[in-house]
Coordinates of C-alpha atoms in Angstrom, one line a residue:
M587 CA -31.0 -21.6 21.6
N588 CA -30.5 -19.2 18.7
T589 CA -28.1 -20.3 16.0
I590 CA -24.9 -18.3 15.6
V591 CA -24.5 -17.1 12.0
I592 CA -22.4 -13.9 12.4
V593 CA -19.3 -13.3 14.5
G594 CA -17.7 -9.9 15.0
L595 CA -14.1 -10.4 16.0
D596 CA -12.1 -7.6 17.5
L597 CA -8.5 -8.4 16.9
A598 CA -5.5 -7.5 19.1
K599 CA -2.0 -8.9 19.9
I600 CA -2.9 -11.0 22.9
V601 CA -6.6 -10.7 23.9
F602 CA -9.4 -11.0 21.4
H603 CA -13.1 -10.3 21.8
A604 CA -15.8 -12.2 19.9
V605 CA -19.4 -11.1 19.6
C606 CA -21.6 -14.0 18.2
C607 CA -25.0 -13.0 16.8
D608 CA -28.0 -14.8 15.1
Q609 CA -29.5 -13.9 11.8
H610 CA -31.3 -10.9 13.3
Q611 CA -28.0 -9.5 14.8
Q612 CA -29.2 -10.3 18.3
I613 CA -26.3 -11.2 20.6
V614 CA -26.1 -14.9 21.4
K615 CA -22.7 -15.1 23.0
K616 CA -19.8 -12.8 24.0
K617 CA -16.4 -14.2 24.7
M618 CA -13.0 -12.8 25.6
L619 CA -10.2 -15.1 24.2
K620 CA -6.5 -15.3 24.6
R621 CA -4.5 -15.7 21.4
G622 CA -4.1 -19.5 21.8
Q623 CA -7.8 -20.0 22.4
L624 CA -9.1 -18.2 19.3
L625 CA -8.9 -21.0 16.7
K626 CA -10.3 -23.6 19.2
F627 CA -13.3 -21.4 20.0
I628 CA -14.1 -20.6 16.4
N629 CA -13.7 -24.2 15.4
Q630 CA -16.5 -25.2 17.8
L631 CA -19.0 -22.8 16.0
P632 CA -21.1 -23.9 13.0
P633 CA -19.9 -22.4 9.6
C634 CA -20.7 -18.7 9.9
L635 CA -19.8 -15.3 8.6
V636 CA -16.8 -13.8 10.5
G637 CA -16.0 -10.1 10.3
M638 CA -12.8 -8.4 11.3
E639 CA -11.3 -5.0 10.8
A640 CA -8.5 -4.9 8.2
C641 CA -5.8 -4.2 10.7
A642 CA -2.5 -5.8 11.8
G643 CA -2.7 -9.6 11.7
A644 CA -6.1 -9.6 9.9
H645 CA -4.9 -11.4 6.8
Y646 CA -3.3 -14.1 8.8
W647 CA -6.4 -14.8 10.9
G648 CA -8.5 -14.5 7.8
R649 CA -6.6 -17.4 6.2
Q650 CA -6.8 -19.5 9.3
L651 CA -10.5 -19.0 9.9
R652 CA -11.3 -19.6 6.2
A653 CA -9.4 -22.9 6.4
L654 CA -11.8 -23.9 9.2
G655 CA -14.7 -23.5 6.8
H656 CA -16.0 -20.1 7.8
Q657 CA -16.7 -17.1 5.4
V658 CA -14.4 -14.3 6.4
K659 CA -14.7 -10.6 5.5
L660 CA -12.3 -7.8 6.3
I661 CA -13.8 -4.4 6.8
P662 CA -11.9 -1.1 6.5
P663 CA -11.7 0.4 10.0
H664 CA -13.2 3.8 8.9
F665 CA -16.4 1.9 8.1
V666 CA -16.6 0.4 11.6
T667 CA -15.8 3.5 13.7
P668 CA -19.0 5.4 13.1
L669 CA -21.1 2.3 14.1
V670 CA -19.7 2.0 17.6
Q671 CA -22.5 2.8 20.1
G672 CA -21.9 3.9 23.6
N673 CA -18.4 4.0 25.1
K674 CA -15.5 2.5 23.1
N675 CA -14.6 -0.9 24.3
D676 CA -13.7 -4.2 22.7
F677 CA -17.2 -5.7 22.9
N678 CA -18.8 -2.6 21.4
D679 CA -16.2 -2.7 18.7
G680 CA -17.1 -6.3 17.9
L681 CA -20.8 -5.4 17.8
A682 CA -20.0 -2.6 15.4
I683 CA -18.3 -5.1 13.2
V684 CA -21.4 -7.2 13.2
E685 CA -23.5 -4.2 12.2
A686 CA -21.1 -3.2 9.4
L687 CA -21.4 -6.7 8.0
G688 CA -25.1 -6.2 7.4
R689 CA -24.7 -2.8 5.7
P690 CA -25.4 -3.1 1.9
R691 CA -22.7 -0.8 0.5
I692 CA -19.7 -1.7 2.6
H693 CA -16.5 -2.4 0.5
F694 CA -14.6 -5.3 1.9
V695 CA -10.8 -5.9 1.8
E696 CA -9.6 -9.1 0.0
I697 CA -7.6 -11.4 2.1
K698 CA -4.0 -11.4 1.0
T699 CA -2.1 -14.6 0.1
I700 CA 1.3 -15.5 1.5
E701 CA 2.9 -14.6 -1.8
Q702 CA 1.2 -11.1 -1.7
Q703 CA 2.4 -10.6 1.9
D704 CA 5.9 -11.6 0.9
M705 CA 5.9 -8.9 -1.8
Q706 CA 4.4 -6.4 0.6
A707 CA 7.0 -7.1 3.2
L708 CA 9.8 -6.8 0.6
Y709 CA 8.8 -3.4 -0.8
R710 CA 7.9 -2.0 2.6
M711 CA 11.4 -2.8 3.9
R712 CA 12.9 -1.3 0.7
Q713 CA 10.7 1.8 1.2
R714 CA 12.0 2.1 4.8
C715 CA 15.6 2.0 3.6
L716 CA 14.9 4.7 0.9
K717 CA 13.5 7.0 3.6
E718 CA 16.4 6.4 5.9
R719 CA 18.9 7.1 3.1
T720 CA 17.1 10.3 2.2
A721 CA 17.1 11.4 5.8
L722 CA 20.8 10.5 6.2
C723 CA 21.8 12.6 3.1
N724 CA 19.7 15.6 4.2
Q725 CA 21.3 15.5 7.6
A726 CA 24.8 15.3 6.2
R727 CA 24.1 18.2 3.8
G728 CA 22.7 20.3 6.6
L729 CA 25.6 19.6 8.9
L730 CA 28.1 20.3 6.2
A731 CA 26.4 23.7 5.5
E732 CA 27.1 24.7 9.1
Y733 CA 30.8 24.2 8.4
G734 CA 30.7 26.3 5.2
I735 CA 30.5 23.4 2.8
V736 CA 27.4 23.5 0.6
L737 CA 26.5 20.5 -1.6
P738 CA 23.9 20.4 -4.4
K739 CA 20.7 18.5 -3.9
G740 CA 20.8 14.8 -4.8
I741 CA 22.0 11.6 -3.3
S742 CA 24.6 11.1 -6.0
F743 CA 26.4 14.3 -5.0
I744 CA 26.6 13.2 -1.3
R745 CA 27.8 9.8 -2.4
S746 CA 30.5 11.1 -4.8
R747 CA 31.8 14.1 -2.8
L748 CA 31.9 12.9 0.8
P749 CA 35.2 10.9 0.3
T750 CA 36.8 14.0 -1.2
I751 CA 35.6 16.2 1.7
L752 CA 37.0 13.6 4.2
E753 CA 40.4 13.6 2.5
D754 CA 40.7 17.4 2.2
A755 CA 42.8 18.5 5.1
A756 CA 42.3 22.2 4.3
N757 CA 38.6 22.5 4.5
G758 CA 38.6 23.4 8.3
L759 CA 36.7 20.3 9.5
S760 CA 37.5 19.1 13.0
V761 CA 38.8 15.6 13.7
L762 CA 35.6 14.7 15.6
F763 CA 33.3 15.9 12.8
R764 CA 35.4 14.0 10.2
R765 CA 34.9 10.8 12.2
L766 CA 31.2 11.4 12.4
L767 CA 31.0 12.2 8.7
A768 CA 32.9 9.0 7.9
H769 CA 30.4 7.0 10.0
S770 CA 27.5 8.6 8.0
Y771 CA 29.3 7.7 4.7
Q772 CA 29.6 4.1 5.9
Q773 CA 25.9 4.1 6.8
L774 CA 25.1 5.4 3.3
K775 CA 27.0 2.6 1.6
E776 CA 25.2 0.0 3.8
L777 CA 21.8 1.5 2.9
D778 CA 22.7 1.4 -0.8
A779 CA 23.6 -2.3 -0.4
H780 CA 20.3 -3.1 1.3
I781 CA 18.3 -1.2 -1.3
D782 CA 20.1 -3.0 -4.1
S783 CA 19.4 -6.3 -2.4
Y784 CA 15.7 -5.6 -2.0
T785 CA 15.4 -4.3 -5.5
L786 CA 17.0 -7.5 -6.9
E787 CA 14.6 -9.6 -4.8
L788 CA 11.6 -7.7 -6.2
K789 CA 12.9 -8.2 -9.7
V790 CA 13.3 -11.9 -9.1
L791 CA 9.8 -12.2 -7.6
S792 CA 8.3 -10.3 -10.5
Q793 CA 10.0 -12.7 -13.0
Q794 CA 8.6 -15.7 -11.1
D795 CA 5.0 -14.3 -10.8
E796 CA 3.0 -14.8 -14.0
A797 CA 0.6 -11.9 -13.1
C798 CA 3.5 -9.5 -12.7
Q799 CA 4.8 -10.5 -16.1
R800 CA 1.4 -9.7 -17.6
L801 CA 1.4 -6.4 -15.8
Q802 CA 4.7 -5.4 -17.3
T803 CA 3.2 -5.4 -20.8
I804 CA 1.5 -2.2 -19.7
P805 CA 3.5 1.0 -20.5
G806 CA 4.9 2.4 -17.2
F807 CA 4.8 -0.9 -15.3
G808 CA 8.3 -2.1 -14.4
P809 CA 9.3 -4.9 -12.0
I810 CA 8.8 -2.7 -8.9
V811 CA 5.5 -1.1 -9.9
S812 CA 4.1 -4.5 -11.0
S813 CA 5.2 -6.2 -7.8
V814 CA 3.7 -3.5 -5.6
F815 CA 0.5 -3.3 -7.7
R816 CA 0.1 -7.1 -7.5
S817 CA 0.5 -7.2 -3.7
V818 CA -2.1 -4.5 -3.2
V819 CA -4.7 -5.3 -5.8
G820 CA -4.3 -9.1 -5.8
N821 CA -6.2 -10.8 -8.7
G822 CA -8.6 -7.8 -8.9
A823 CA -11.6 -9.8 -7.6
A824 CA -12.2 -7.3 -4.8
F825 CA -13.0 -4.6 -7.3
R826 CA -16.0 -4.4 -9.6
R827 CA -14.3 -2.3 -12.2
G828 CA -11.0 -0.5 -13.0
R829 CA -12.3 2.8 -11.7
D830 CA -12.7 1.3 -8.3
V831 CA -9.0 0.5 -8.2
S832 CA -8.0 4.1 -9.2
A833 CA -10.5 5.5 -6.6
S834 CA -9.0 3.3 -3.9
L835 CA -5.6 4.6 -4.7
G836 CA -6.7 8.3 -4.6
L837 CA -6.3 8.9 -8.3
V838 CA -9.8 10.3 -8.9
P839 CA -11.1 13.9 -8.1
K840 CA -12.3 14.6 -4.6
Q841 CA -16.0 15.6 -4.7
H842 CA -17.5 18.3 -2.5
S843 CA -21.0 18.9 -3.9
S844 CA -24.0 20.3 -2.3
G845 CA -27.4 21.8 -3.3
G846 CA -27.3 20.3 -6.7
K847 CA -24.0 22.0 -7.6
A848 CA -21.2 19.5 -8.5
V849 CA -17.8 20.6 -7.3
L850 CA -14.7 18.5 -8.2
R851 CA -11.4 19.3 -6.6
G852 CA -7.9 17.7 -6.9
I853 CA -7.3 14.0 -6.5
S854 CA -8.5 12.5 -3.2
K855 CA -5.0 11.0 -2.3
R856 CA -6.7 8.1 -0.5
G857 CA -5.3 4.6 -0.1
D858 CA -1.7 3.4 -0.6
C859 CA 0.4 6.6 -1.2
Y860 CA 3.5 4.6 -2.1
L861 CA 1.7 2.8 -5.0
R862 CA 0.1 6.0 -6.1
G863 CA 3.5 7.6 -6.2
L864 CA 5.0 4.7 -8.2
L865 CA 2.1 4.9 -10.8
I866 CA 2.6 8.7 -11.2
H867 CA 6.4 8.2 -11.7
G868 CA 5.7 5.5 -14.2
A869 CA 3.2 7.7 -16.0
R870 CA 5.8 10.5 -16.1
A871 CA 8.3 8.1 -17.7
V872 CA 5.8 7.1 -20.4
M873 CA 4.9 10.8 -21.0
N874 CA 8.6 11.6 -21.6
Q875 CA 8.7 9.1 -24.5
S876 CA 5.2 9.8 -25.9
A877 CA 6.3 12.8 -28.1
R878 CA 8.4 10.5 -30.2
K879 CA 5.7 7.8 -30.7
Q880 CA 2.7 7.5 -32.9
D881 CA 0.6 4.8 -31.2
P882 CA -3.0 5.6 -29.9
L883 CA -1.9 5.9 -26.3
S884 CA 0.8 8.4 -27.2
H885 CA -1.6 10.5 -29.3
W886 CA -4.0 10.6 -26.3
I887 CA -1.2 11.6 -23.9
N888 CA 0.0 14.4 -26.2
R889 CA -3.5 15.8 -26.8
L890 CA -4.2 15.8 -23.1
K891 CA -0.9 17.4 -22.3
A892 CA -1.6 20.2 -24.8
E893 CA -5.1 20.8 -23.5
R894 CA -4.7 20.3 -19.7
G895 CA -1.0 20.7 -18.9
V896 CA 1.7 18.2 -18.0
N897 CA 0.8 17.5 -14.4
R898 CA -2.9 16.8 -15.0
A899 CA -1.9 14.6 -17.9
V900 CA 0.5 12.6 -15.7
V901 CA -2.2 12.0 -13.1
A902 CA -4.8 11.1 -15.8
L903 CA -2.3 8.6 -17.3
A904 CA -1.6 7.1 -13.8
N905 CA -5.4 6.7 -13.4
K906 CA -5.6 4.9 -16.8
M907 CA -2.6 2.7 -15.8
A908 CA -4.4 1.6 -12.6
R909 CA -7.5 0.7 -14.6
M910 CA -5.5 -1.2 -17.2
G911 CA -3.7 -3.0 -14.4
W912 CA -7.0 -4.2 -13.0
A913 CA -8.2 -5.3 -16.4
V914 CA -5.0 -7.4 -16.9
L915 CA -5.2 -9.0 -13.5
S916 CA -9.0 -9.7 -13.6
T917 CA -9.1 -11.1 -17.1
G918 CA -5.8 -13.0 -17.2
T919 CA -4.8 -11.2 -20.4
V920 CA -1.9 -9.0 -21.5
Y921 CA -2.0 -5.3 -22.6
T922 CA -2.3 -4.7 -26.3
Q923 CA -2.6 -1.5 -28.3
A924 CA -6.0 -0.8 -29.8

């Protein structure tokens, strides 16, 4: 019987499909497994290479299978999809994962630790509350405009003026709408409390994590940016160089070249859009202070801003921050000015 050396595992919530192959990627065994049967089945196999798509639950199963002595690799789904042959089904997906494992230029996803997932869960919940608060304020502003009350943009105006509007008996608002508006104001205060709580948790985690403390030595990296960057990049081992990190975050030009003619467009905007936005906001804060400083980084920023404009300079600085962040994580050092 051929020895199983590669397993393509198609993950799901309840039913999993495993495609076991030999060193020549010939199918040795195919198995449909319930959730409770997966670890028992994998434990019966000799130590082998297990591949999975980097999807929901992949990091958990990656840690579990690695603890059983197997080598586990997570593959971005967009690398697996083109390799599916025939009709799409779970077994063909598993076989495509096996084929992707043998490709020479596939970039794999590093398995997250429990601490990284804790940080990720925290900032994702904070991000959800931020979106809900923005939506709530936009709705309140739009509804008030229908009653002839126009408020300026900004959450602070909604927060400060809603109590005054509710107390003004001469503004023509009906009793029902006042009651609805009061409910929206209560929701706004609750969301503010949740956001403050999540922000405090992120700051505490960043203080307890040594890597986050080192990241905060980089200009533009505060507690939130460092926590999110740490949860996404990990220790930097999944990337060969800093440019790979900035490319994975969509901070490099998108190329569309043909016929020997190189064409570079705007940034690709791939990867984690939330972290990319945080880096750009951090870069903008650094740029606002650069005009009053004389260090080498500030000189570089001011020259680039004069030559290429503010927006391009901000994105270029965010790119540099991502590369510096990888260098700090991968080498275990802190940022120092040249």
